[in-house]
Coordinates of C-alpha atoms and ligand atoms in Angstrom, one line a residue:
T963 CA -1.3 33.3 39.0
T964 CA 1.0 36.1 37.9
A965 CA 1.0 39.4 39.8
Q966 CA 1.1 42.8 37.9
I967 CA 3.1 44.2 40.8
G968 CA 5.1 43.1 43.8
V969 CA 5.7 44.8 47.2
T970 CA 8.6 43.8 49.4
G971 CA 8.7 45.4 52.8
L972 CA 5.5 45.2 54.6
A973 CA 5.8 47.4 57.5
V974 CA 3.0 50.3 57.7
M975 CA 3.9 51.9 54.3
G976 CA 4.5 48.8 52.3
R977 CA 1.5 47.1 53.7
N978 CA -0.8 49.8 52.8
L979 CA 0.5 50.2 49.3
A980 CA 0.1 46.7 48.7
R981 CA -3.4 46.9 49.9
N982 CA -4.0 50.0 47.7
F983 CA -3.0 48.1 44.7
A984 CA -5.1 45.1 45.4
R985 CA -8.0 47.3 46.3
N986 CA -7.5 48.9 42.6
G987 CA -7.9 45.6 41.1
Y988 CA -4.3 44.4 40.6
T989 CA -2.9 41.1 41.6
V990 CA -0.1 42.0 44.3
A991 CA 2.7 39.6 45.1
V992 CA 3.8 40.4 48.8
H993 CA 7.1 39.6 50.5
N994 CA 8.9 40.7 53.5
R995 CA 12.2 39.6 55.3
T996 CA 10.2 38.3 58.2
V997 CA 7.6 36.2 56.9
S998 CA 5.1 36.6 59.7
R999 CA 4.5 40.1 58.4
T1000 CA 3.4 38.6 54.9
Q1001 CA 1.3 36.1 56.5
A1002 CA -0.4 38.6 58.7
L1003 CA -1.2 40.9 55.6
V1004 CA -2.8 38.0 53.8
E1005 CA -4.8 36.8 56.9
E1006 CA -6.1 40.2 57.8
F1007 CA -6.6 41.8 54.4
G1008 CA -6.7 39.0 51.9
H1009 CA -10.5 39.6 51.4
E1010 CA -9.6 43.1 50.0
G1011 CA -8.2 41.8 46.8
A1012 CA -5.9 39.4 45.1
F1013 CA -2.5 38.8 46.8
V1014 CA 0.2 36.2 46.3
A1015 CA 2.0 35.7 49.3
A1016 CA 5.8 34.9 48.8
E1017 CA 8.1 33.4 51.4
T1018 CA 11.3 33.6 49.6
A1019 CA 13.0 36.2 47.1
K1020 CA 12.7 33.5 44.4
E1021 CA 9.0 32.9 45.1
F1022 CA 8.4 36.5 44.9
V1023 CA 10.2 37.1 41.7
A1024 CA 8.6 34.1 40.1
A1025 CA 5.1 35.4 40.8
L1026 CA 5.5 38.6 38.8
E1027 CA 4.5 39.0 35.2
R1028 CA 7.2 40.3 32.9
P1029 CA 8.7 42.8 32.7
R1030 CA 8.6 42.6 36.5
R1031 CA 7.5 45.6 38.6
L1032 CA 8.9 45.2 42.2
V1033 CA 8.2 47.8 44.8
I1034 CA 10.8 48.0 47.7
M1035 CA 9.3 49.6 50.8
V1036 CA 11.9 49.1 53.5
K1037 CA 13.9 51.3 55.9
A1038 CA 16.0 53.8 53.8
G1039 CA 19.8 53.4 53.5
E1040 CA 21.6 50.2 53.8
P1041 CA 18.5 47.9 54.1
T1042 CA 17.5 49.2 50.5
D1043 CA 20.9 48.3 49.2
A1044 CA 20.7 44.9 50.9
V1045 CA 17.3 44.2 49.3
I1046 CA 18.5 45.5 45.8
Q1047 CA 21.3 43.1 46.0
E1048 CA 19.1 40.3 47.0
F1049 CA 16.7 40.8 44.1
A1050 CA 18.7 42.2 41.2
P1051 CA 20.5 38.8 40.4
L1052 CA 17.1 37.3 40.0
L1053 CA 15.7 39.9 37.7
E1054 CA 16.1 40.2 33.7
P1055 CA 16.8 43.1 31.5
G1056 CA 13.6 45.4 31.3
D1057 CA 12.5 44.5 34.9
M1058 CA 11.7 47.4 37.1
I1059 CA 12.7 48.1 40.8
I1060 CA 10.6 50.9 42.3
D1061 CA 12.2 52.2 45.7
G1062 CA 9.3 54.0 47.4
G1063 CA 11.4 54.6 50.6
N1064 CA 12.7 57.9 51.6
A1065 CA 15.9 57.5 50.0
H1066 CA 18.6 60.4 49.5
F1067 CA 18.6 61.5 45.8
A1068 CA 22.2 60.7 45.5
D1069 CA 21.8 57.0 46.6
T1070 CA 19.0 56.8 44.0
R1071 CA 21.4 58.2 41.2
R1072 CA 23.9 55.8 42.1
R1073 CA 21.5 52.8 42.3
E1074 CA 19.9 53.7 39.1
R1075 CA 23.4 53.8 37.3
E1076 CA 24.6 50.4 38.8
L1077 CA 21.3 48.7 37.7
R1078 CA 21.1 50.4 34.4
A1079 CA 24.3 48.6 33.6
Q1080 CA 22.4 45.5 34.1
G1081 CA 19.4 46.7 31.8
I1082 CA 17.1 47.0 35.0
H1083 CA 15.1 50.3 35.4
F1084 CA 15.5 51.6 38.9
V1085 CA 12.7 54.1 39.7
G1086 CA 13.4 56.1 42.8
T1087 CA 9.9 57.2 43.9
G1088 CA 9.0 59.6 46.5
I1089 CA 5.7 58.7 48.1
S1090 CA 4.1 61.2 50.5
G1091 CA 0.9 60.9 52.7
G1092 CA 1.9 58.7 55.5
E1093 CA 0.1 55.4 56.4
E1094 CA -3.1 56.8 55.3
G1095 CA -2.1 58.2 52.1
A1096 CA -0.2 54.8 51.2
L1097 CA -3.7 53.2 51.7
H1098 CA -6.2 55.7 50.3
G1099 CA -3.9 57.6 47.7
P1100 CA -0.6 59.1 48.3
S1101 CA 1.0 61.8 46.1
I1102 CA 3.5 59.9 44.1
M1103 CA 6.9 61.3 42.8
P1104 CA 8.6 58.8 40.4
G1105 CA 12.0 59.4 38.9
G1106 CA 13.7 57.0 36.6
S1107 CA 13.4 56.3 32.8
T1108 CA 10.6 57.5 30.6
E1109 CA 10.2 53.9 29.4
S1110 CA 9.5 52.7 33.1
Y1111 CA 7.0 55.4 33.5
E1112 CA 4.9 54.2 30.5
S1113 CA 4.7 50.8 32.0
L1114 CA 4.1 52.0 35.6
G1115 CA 2.4 55.3 35.1
P1116 CA -1.2 54.0 34.6
M1117 CA -1.0 51.8 37.7
L1118 CA 0.4 54.6 39.8
E1119 CA -2.3 57.0 38.5
K1120 CA -4.9 54.4 39.6
I1121 CA -3.6 54.2 43.2
S1122 CA -2.7 57.9 43.6
A1123 CA -4.7 60.8 45.3
K1124 CA -6.6 62.6 43.0
A1125 CA -6.8 66.6 43.1
A1126 CA -10.1 68.5 43.5
D1127 CA -10.3 68.5 39.7
G1128 CA -9.8 64.7 39.4
A1129 CA -6.3 64.9 38.2
P1130 CA -4.0 62.0 39.6
C1131 CA -1.4 63.2 42.0
V1132 CA 1.5 61.6 40.2
T1133 CA 3.7 62.5 37.3
H1134 CA 7.0 61.4 35.7
V1135 CA 9.1 63.9 37.7
G1136 CA 12.4 63.4 35.6
P1137 CA 15.3 61.0 35.3
D1138 CA 17.2 59.0 37.9
G1139 CA 17.1 60.9 41.4
A1140 CA 14.6 63.4 40.3
G1141 CA 11.6 62.0 42.0
H1142 CA 13.5 61.4 45.5
F1143 CA 14.8 65.0 45.2
V1144 CA 11.5 66.5 44.8
K1145 CA 10.2 64.3 47.7
M1146 CA 13.3 65.8 49.7
V1147 CA 12.1 69.4 49.1
H1148 CA 8.5 68.5 49.8
N1149 CA 9.5 67.4 53.1
G1150 CA 11.7 70.6 53.6
I1151 CA 8.7 72.8 52.8
E1152 CA 6.7 70.6 55.2
Y1153 CA 9.1 71.4 58.0
A1154 CA 8.7 75.1 57.1
D1155 CA 4.9 75.0 57.0
M1156 CA 4.9 73.2 60.5
Q1157 CA 7.3 75.8 62.0
L1158 CA 5.3 78.7 60.6
I1159 CA 2.1 77.2 62.0
G1160 CA 3.8 76.6 65.4
E1161 CA 5.1 80.5 65.5
A1162 CA 1.4 81.4 64.8
Y1163 CA 0.0 79.3 67.5
Q1164 CA 2.7 80.7 70.0
L1165 CA 1.9 84.3 69.1
L1166 CA -1.8 83.6 69.5
R1167 CA -1.2 82.2 72.9
D1168 CA 1.7 84.4 74.3
V1169 CA 0.7 87.8 72.6
A1170 CA -3.1 87.4 72.2
G1171 CA -3.7 85.3 75.3
Y1172 CA -5.9 82.7 73.5
S1173 CA -6.3 79.3 74.8
P1174 CA -5.5 76.1 72.8
A1175 CA -9.3 75.6 72.3
Q1176 CA -9.7 79.1 71.0
I1177 CA -6.7 78.8 68.8
A1178 CA -8.1 75.5 67.4
D1179 CA -11.0 77.6 66.4
I1180 CA -9.2 80.2 64.7
F1181 CA -7.2 77.6 62.7
R1182 CA -10.6 76.2 61.7
T1183 CA -11.7 79.6 60.5
W1184 CA -8.4 80.1 58.4
N1185 CA -9.0 76.6 57.1
T1186 CA -11.9 77.8 55.3
G1187 CA -9.9 80.6 53.6
R1188 CA -6.6 80.7 51.5
L1189 CA -4.7 78.8 54.1
D1190 CA -7.0 75.8 53.6
S1191 CA -4.7 72.9 53.9
Y1192 CA -4.2 69.5 55.7
L1193 CA -1.6 70.9 58.0
I1194 CA -3.9 73.6 59.1
E1195 CA -6.7 71.2 59.5
I1196 CA -4.8 68.7 61.7
T1197 CA -3.3 71.5 63.7
A1198 CA -6.8 72.5 64.9
E1199 CA -7.4 68.9 65.7
V1200 CA -4.3 68.6 67.8
L1201 CA -5.0 71.8 69.5
S1202 CA -8.5 71.0 70.6
H1203 CA -7.4 67.7 72.0
V1204 CA -7.6 67.3 75.7
D1205 CA -5.5 64.9 77.6
A1206 CA -7.7 62.2 79.1
A1207 CA -5.2 61.6 82.1
T1208 CA -4.9 65.2 83.3
G1209 CA -7.8 67.1 81.6
K1210 CA -5.1 69.7 80.4
P1211 CA -4.8 70.5 76.8
F1212 CA -2.9 67.9 75.1
V1213 CA -0.4 70.3 73.6
D1214 CA 0.6 71.2 77.2
V1215 CA 1.4 67.6 78.3
V1216 CA 3.7 66.8 75.2
V1217 CA 7.6 67.3 75.6
D1218 CA 8.4 70.3 73.6
Q1219 CA 11.3 68.6 71.8
A1220 CA 10.5 68.2 68.0
E1221 CA 12.3 65.1 66.4
Q1222 CA 13.3 64.7 62.7
K1223 CA 14.2 61.8 60.5
G1224 CA 16.5 63.7 58.1
T1225 CA 14.7 64.7 54.8
G1226 CA 14.3 68.2 56.0
R1227 CA 18.0 68.4 56.9
W1228 CA 19.0 67.0 53.6
T1229 CA 17.0 69.8 51.9
V1230 CA 19.1 72.4 53.6
Q1231 CA 22.4 70.5 53.2
I1232 CA 21.6 70.2 49.3
A1233 CA 20.5 73.8 49.2
L1234 CA 23.8 74.9 50.7
D1235 CA 25.5 72.8 47.9
L1236 CA 23.5 74.3 45.3
G1237 CA 23.9 77.7 46.6
V1238 CA 20.0 78.2 47.0
P1239 CA 18.9 80.3 49.9
V1240 CA 16.2 78.4 51.7
S1241 CA 16.5 80.3 54.9
G1242 CA 12.9 79.6 56.0
I1243 CA 13.3 76.0 55.6
A1244 CA 16.7 76.1 57.4
E1245 CA 15.2 78.0 60.4
A1246 CA 12.5 75.3 60.4
V1247 CA 15.3 72.5 60.8
F1248 CA 17.3 74.4 63.2
A1249 CA 14.2 75.3 65.5
R1250 CA 13.6 71.6 65.8
S1251 CA 17.4 71.0 66.8
L1252 CA 17.1 73.9 69.2
S1253 CA 14.1 72.5 70.8
G1254 CA 15.8 69.2 71.4
H1255 CA 18.7 70.8 73.3
A1256 CA 17.3 70.2 76.6
G1257 CA 20.5 70.8 78.6
L1258 CA 21.2 74.1 76.8
R1259 CA 17.6 75.4 77.4
E1260 CA 17.7 74.5 80.9
A1261 CA 20.9 76.3 81.4
S1262 CA 19.4 79.3 79.6
R1263 CA 16.1 79.6 81.7
G1264 CA 17.7 82.4 83.8
L1265 CA 18.2 84.8 80.8
T1266 CA 16.1 87.8 81.0
G1267 CA 13.4 88.9 78.5
P1268 CA 10.7 91.4 78.3
K1269 CA 7.7 91.2 80.8
P1270 CA 5.0 89.2 79.1
A1271 CA 1.7 91.2 78.5
T1272 CA -1.3 90.1 76.6
L1273 CA -3.7 92.0 74.6
G1274 CA -7.4 93.0 75.2
E1275 CA -10.2 91.2 73.5
S1276 CA -10.6 93.4 70.7
E1277 CA -6.8 93.9 70.1
A1278 CA -6.4 90.2 70.3
A1279 CA -8.8 89.6 67.3
T1280 CA -7.2 92.2 65.3
F1281 CA -3.7 90.6 66.0
A1282 CA -5.3 87.2 65.1
D1283 CA -6.0 88.5 61.7
R1284 CA -2.6 90.1 61.2
V1285 CA -1.0 86.7 62.3
E1286 CA -3.1 85.1 59.3
Q1287 CA -1.5 87.6 56.9
A1288 CA 2.0 87.0 58.3
L1289 CA 1.6 83.3 58.2
Y1290 CA 0.3 83.5 54.6
A1291 CA 3.0 85.9 53.4
S1292 CA 5.8 83.7 55.0
K1293 CA 4.2 80.6 53.5
I1294 CA 4.6 82.2 50.0
V1295 CA 8.3 82.7 50.8
S1296 CA 8.9 79.2 52.0
Y1297 CA 7.4 77.8 48.8
T1298 CA 9.3 80.3 46.6
Q1299 CA 12.6 78.9 48.3
G1300 CA 11.6 75.3 47.9
F1301 CA 10.7 75.7 44.3
H1302 CA 13.9 77.6 43.6
E1303 CA 15.6 74.5 45.0
I1304 CA 14.0 72.3 42.7
A1305 CA 14.7 74.4 39.8
A1306 CA 18.4 74.5 40.8
G1307 CA 18.4 70.7 41.2
S1308 CA 16.8 70.3 37.8
E1309 CA 19.3 72.5 36.3
E1310 CA 22.4 71.0 37.9
Y1311 CA 21.4 67.3 37.1
G1312 CA 19.7 68.0 33.8
W1313 CA 16.3 66.7 35.0
D1314 CA 14.0 69.2 33.1
I1315 CA 11.5 69.2 36.0
D1316 CA 8.1 70.8 35.3
L1317 CA 7.4 73.0 38.3
G1318 CA 3.9 73.4 37.5
K1319 CA 3.1 69.8 37.4
V1320 CA 5.2 69.4 40.8
A1321 CA 2.7 71.8 42.3
S1322 CA 0.0 69.9 40.7
I1323 CA 0.7 66.4 42.2
W1324 CA 1.2 67.9 45.7
R1325 CA -2.4 69.3 45.5
G1326 CA -3.7 65.9 47.0
G1327 CA -2.6 63.0 49.1
C1328 CA 0.6 64.5 50.6
I1329 CA 1.3 66.3 53.9
I1330 CA 1.5 69.7 52.3
R1331 CA -1.6 69.2 50.1
A1332 CA -3.3 72.7 50.2
A1333 CA -5.7 75.0 48.0
F1334 CA -2.6 77.1 47.7
L1335 CA -0.7 74.6 45.4
D1336 CA -3.3 75.2 42.8
R1337 CA -2.3 78.9 42.7
I1338 CA 1.4 77.9 42.3
R1339 CA 0.4 75.6 39.5
A1340 CA -1.4 78.4 37.9
A1341 CA 1.6 80.7 38.3
Y1342 CA 3.9 78.2 36.4
D1343 CA 1.3 77.5 33.9
A1344 CA 0.9 81.0 33.0
R1345 CA 4.7 81.3 32.7
A1346 CA 7.0 78.0 33.0
D1347 CA 10.3 80.1 33.2
L1348 CA 9.0 82.2 36.2
P1349 CA 12.2 83.3 37.8
S1350 CA 10.7 83.2 41.4
L1351 CA 7.1 82.6 42.7
L1352 CA 7.5 86.1 44.1
S1353 CA 7.7 87.3 40.4
D1354 CA 4.2 86.0 39.8
E1355 CA 1.8 88.9 39.9
T1356 CA -0.8 87.4 42.0
F1357 CA 1.5 86.3 44.7
A1358 CA 3.4 89.9 44.6
R1359 CA 0.2 91.5 45.0
E1360 CA -0.9 89.2 47.9
I1361 CA 2.3 89.7 49.7
A1362 CA 2.2 93.4 49.2
A1363 CA -1.3 93.4 50.8
A1364 CA 0.0 91.4 53.7
Q1365 CA 3.3 93.2 54.5
D1366 CA 2.2 95.9 57.0
D1367 CA 0.6 93.2 59.2
W1368 CA 3.4 90.9 58.5
R1369 CA 5.8 93.5 60.0
E1370 CA 3.5 94.4 62.9
V1371 CA 3.4 90.8 64.0
L1372 CA 7.2 90.6 64.1
V1373 CA 7.4 93.9 66.0
A1374 CA 5.0 92.6 68.5
A1375 CA 6.9 89.2 68.6
T1376 CA 10.1 91.0 69.2
R1377 CA 8.8 93.4 71.8
Q1378 CA 7.4 90.5 73.7
G1379 CA 10.2 88.2 73.2
V1380 CA 8.3 85.3 71.3
P1381 CA 10.7 83.5 68.9
T1382 CA 9.6 83.7 65.4
P1383 CA 12.5 82.6 63.3
G1384 CA 10.4 81.4 60.4
F1385 CA 8.4 84.6 60.1
A1386 CA 11.5 86.6 60.4
A1387 CA 13.7 84.7 58.0
A1388 CA 10.9 85.0 55.3
L1389 CA 10.5 88.7 55.8
A1390 CA 14.3 89.1 55.6
Y1391 CA 14.3 87.1 52.3
Y1392 CA 11.6 89.2 51.1
D1393 CA 13.3 92.5 51.8
A1394 CA 16.6 91.4 50.6
L1395 CA 15.2 90.3 47.1
R1396 CA 13.5 93.7 46.8
A1397 CA 16.4 95.7 48.0
E1398 CA 17.9 98.3 45.6
R1399 CA 21.3 97.7 47.3
L1400 CA 22.6 95.0 49.6
P1401 CA 25.6 95.1 52.0
A1402 CA 27.1 92.6 49.9
A1403 CA 29.1 95.5 48.3
L1404 CA 30.7 96.1 51.6
T1405 CA 31.4 92.3 52.0
Q1406 CA 33.2 92.5 48.7
G1407 CA 35.1 95.5 50.0
Q1408 CA 36.2 93.6 53.1
R1409 CA 37.0 90.5 51.2
D1410 CA 39.3 92.4 48.8
F1411 CA 41.0 94.2 51.8
F1412 CA 41.9 91.1 53.5
G1413 CA 42.2 88.6 50.8
A1414 CA 42.7 90.5 47.6
H1415 CA 39.6 88.6 46.4
T1416 CA 38.8 91.4 43.9
Y1417 CA 35.3 93.1 43.2
R1418 CA 33.3 94.1 40.0
R1419 CA 32.3 97.6 39.6
V1420 CA 28.6 99.0 38.9
D1421 CA 30.0 101.3 36.1
R1422 CA 32.7 99.2 34.2
E1423 CA 33.1 95.6 33.0
G1424 CA 36.1 93.5 34.6
S1425 CA 37.6 92.7 38.0
F1426 CA 39.3 95.1 40.1
H1427 CA 41.5 95.3 43.4
T1428 CA 42.3 98.2 45.4
M1429 CA 45.9 98.4 46.9
W1430 CA 44.5 98.7 50.5
G1431 CA 48.0 98.3 52.1
G1432 CA 49.6 100.9 49.8
D1433 CA 48.3 104.0 48.2
R1434 CA 44.8 102.6 47.7
A1435 CA 45.0 103.0 43.9
E1436 CA 42.7 100.6 42.0
V1437 CA 44.1 98.0 39.7
S1438 CA 42.4 95.9 37.1
A1439 CA 42.5 92.2 38.3
Ligands
NDP225 P1 10.2 51.3 58.3 O1 11.0 52.4 57.7 O2 10.1 50.9 59.6 O3 10.9 49.7 57.7 C1 10.6 48.5 58.3 C2 10.7 47.6 56.9 O4 12.0 47.4 56.3 C3 10.2 46.1 57.3 O5 9.4 45.5 56.4 C4 11.5 45.4 57.6 O6 11.6 44.0 57.5 C5 12.3 46.1 56.3 N1 13.7 45.9 56.5 C6 14.6 46.7 57.4 N2 15.8 46.3 57.2 C7 16.0 45.2 56.3 C8 16.8 44.5 55.7 N3 18.1 44.5 55.9 N4 16.5 43.6 54.7 C9 15.2 43.3 54.2 N5 14.2 44.0 54.9 C10 14.5 45.1 55.9 O7 8.9 51.0 57.6 P2 7.8 52.0 57.0 O8 6.8 51.4 56.6 O9 7.8 53.2 58.1 O10 8.6 52.8 55.8 C11 9.1 52.2 54.6 C12 9.9 53.2 53.9 O11 8.9 54.3 53.5 C13 10.9 54.0 54.6 O12 12.0 54.2 53.7 C14 10.2 55.3 55.0 O13 11.4 56.4 55.1 C15 9.4 55.5 53.8 N6 8.3 56.3 54.1 C16 7.7 56.3 55.3 C17 6.4 57.1 55.6 C18 5.8 57.0 56.8 O14 4.9 57.9 57.1 N7 6.2 56.0 57.6 C19 6.1 58.1 54.7 C20 6.8 58.1 53.4 C21 7.8 57.2 53.3 P3 11.3 43.2 58.8 O15 9.9 43.1 59.1 O16 11.8 41.9 58.5 O17 11.9 43.9 59.9

């Protein structure tokens, strides 16, 4: 038998992806460094479809029809290079290596270049949806050559999630590292969404005085409206869960130190390199790292703050509505920032990414899937060269309608001492963008004063410098 596709790396993701291909009628060659995993897969799930178990790399490659399609689903980083080095010598021109791990897009660009020299298509592919998504349909973000997508696209469309309108959640994002770049930003946006939801929860608890179970109900209600999304849905589930051992809300027995694997951090690092202000995403990454500084937090416990006071019942309900507005407005801003980063990456690397398509393939399967993404898609469909999501009429109108409540929520948070870096950064971004004048003019004056860095004038072309140390005359620079 020849397999149409092969998967090497059979931990949770690879195993489920292989099963997904098999369940969709493909013959799947499976391979793993530790052979027992391959055997376990075939023993447990062999009845689901056609698997060809391969013990060695040679057997694995021999099992594949040509041109070969070989999916790598191993730990990102050095293991990926090790696996490529193991398989590449066994492949022929025209064969495809699909890396479905969470690779850094710069690594993907390097690997693509190296393998292209050998005539092998390297397809760095972002896959989102976790274990469940891999099995039932993930959102898939492939980069690599157009030619490779012609061969792979139909298979990926089959195993991918489908949006509500039936469209498969996969598209050829762009050449070389474009897919992994977009997956990286997806994760950055995911961090921001989670942080904003966390802030909403904290406000509902500490300002409105609601219990986790009550907050779960509020999130359930929100989930029937414009915030309808997977993350809001699971938030309600987590908040209503009660710890069996203690009878306490689950959220109260979990150590409040958030961990991260790195894709959110990359999103911010790359944004800094590209000069894109992703302040909301950055605050989300920083909030996780702050939470993890246990010693610093312990040492800061004695610092004073305002006296906590919670609202009465009807005020609390009004406040909850306001928090919904603040959350929605802040969410618009974090997606605005994330899409700006994708546009900037596309420009820098010549990827020609279709932003509307990106929004479209995030509508299903992935962690940030939401009704909201349909609106983003519509915004870019209406105008592909939209300078910013905030310039879309619908979003601008919605944020205008939300802003009074958004500001009130931040006033309450500040007065009560509830940290809301995500909400605050989003509002600051909004206010800075719409500002007539920014203090950047003063910054330029300071820079010219201490470093003769020069400045431009509002009324004349050219660069200028003021002789700060002398008679303060202005000279053309
Ligand atoms: P892990 O990231 O835990 O990786 C384990 C797999 O990598 C095993 O199959 C292991 O083989 C293999 N491996 C590790 N080092 C080597 C090596 N040097 N040579 C050969 N094989 C090696 O597995 P996951 O399934 O969690 O994730 C796979 C990839 O998917 C990762 O890149 C991850 O970032 C990405 N991803 C994960 C998601 C998730 O929700 N978990 C979501 C989206 C992407 P062995 O059995 O022999 O140890």
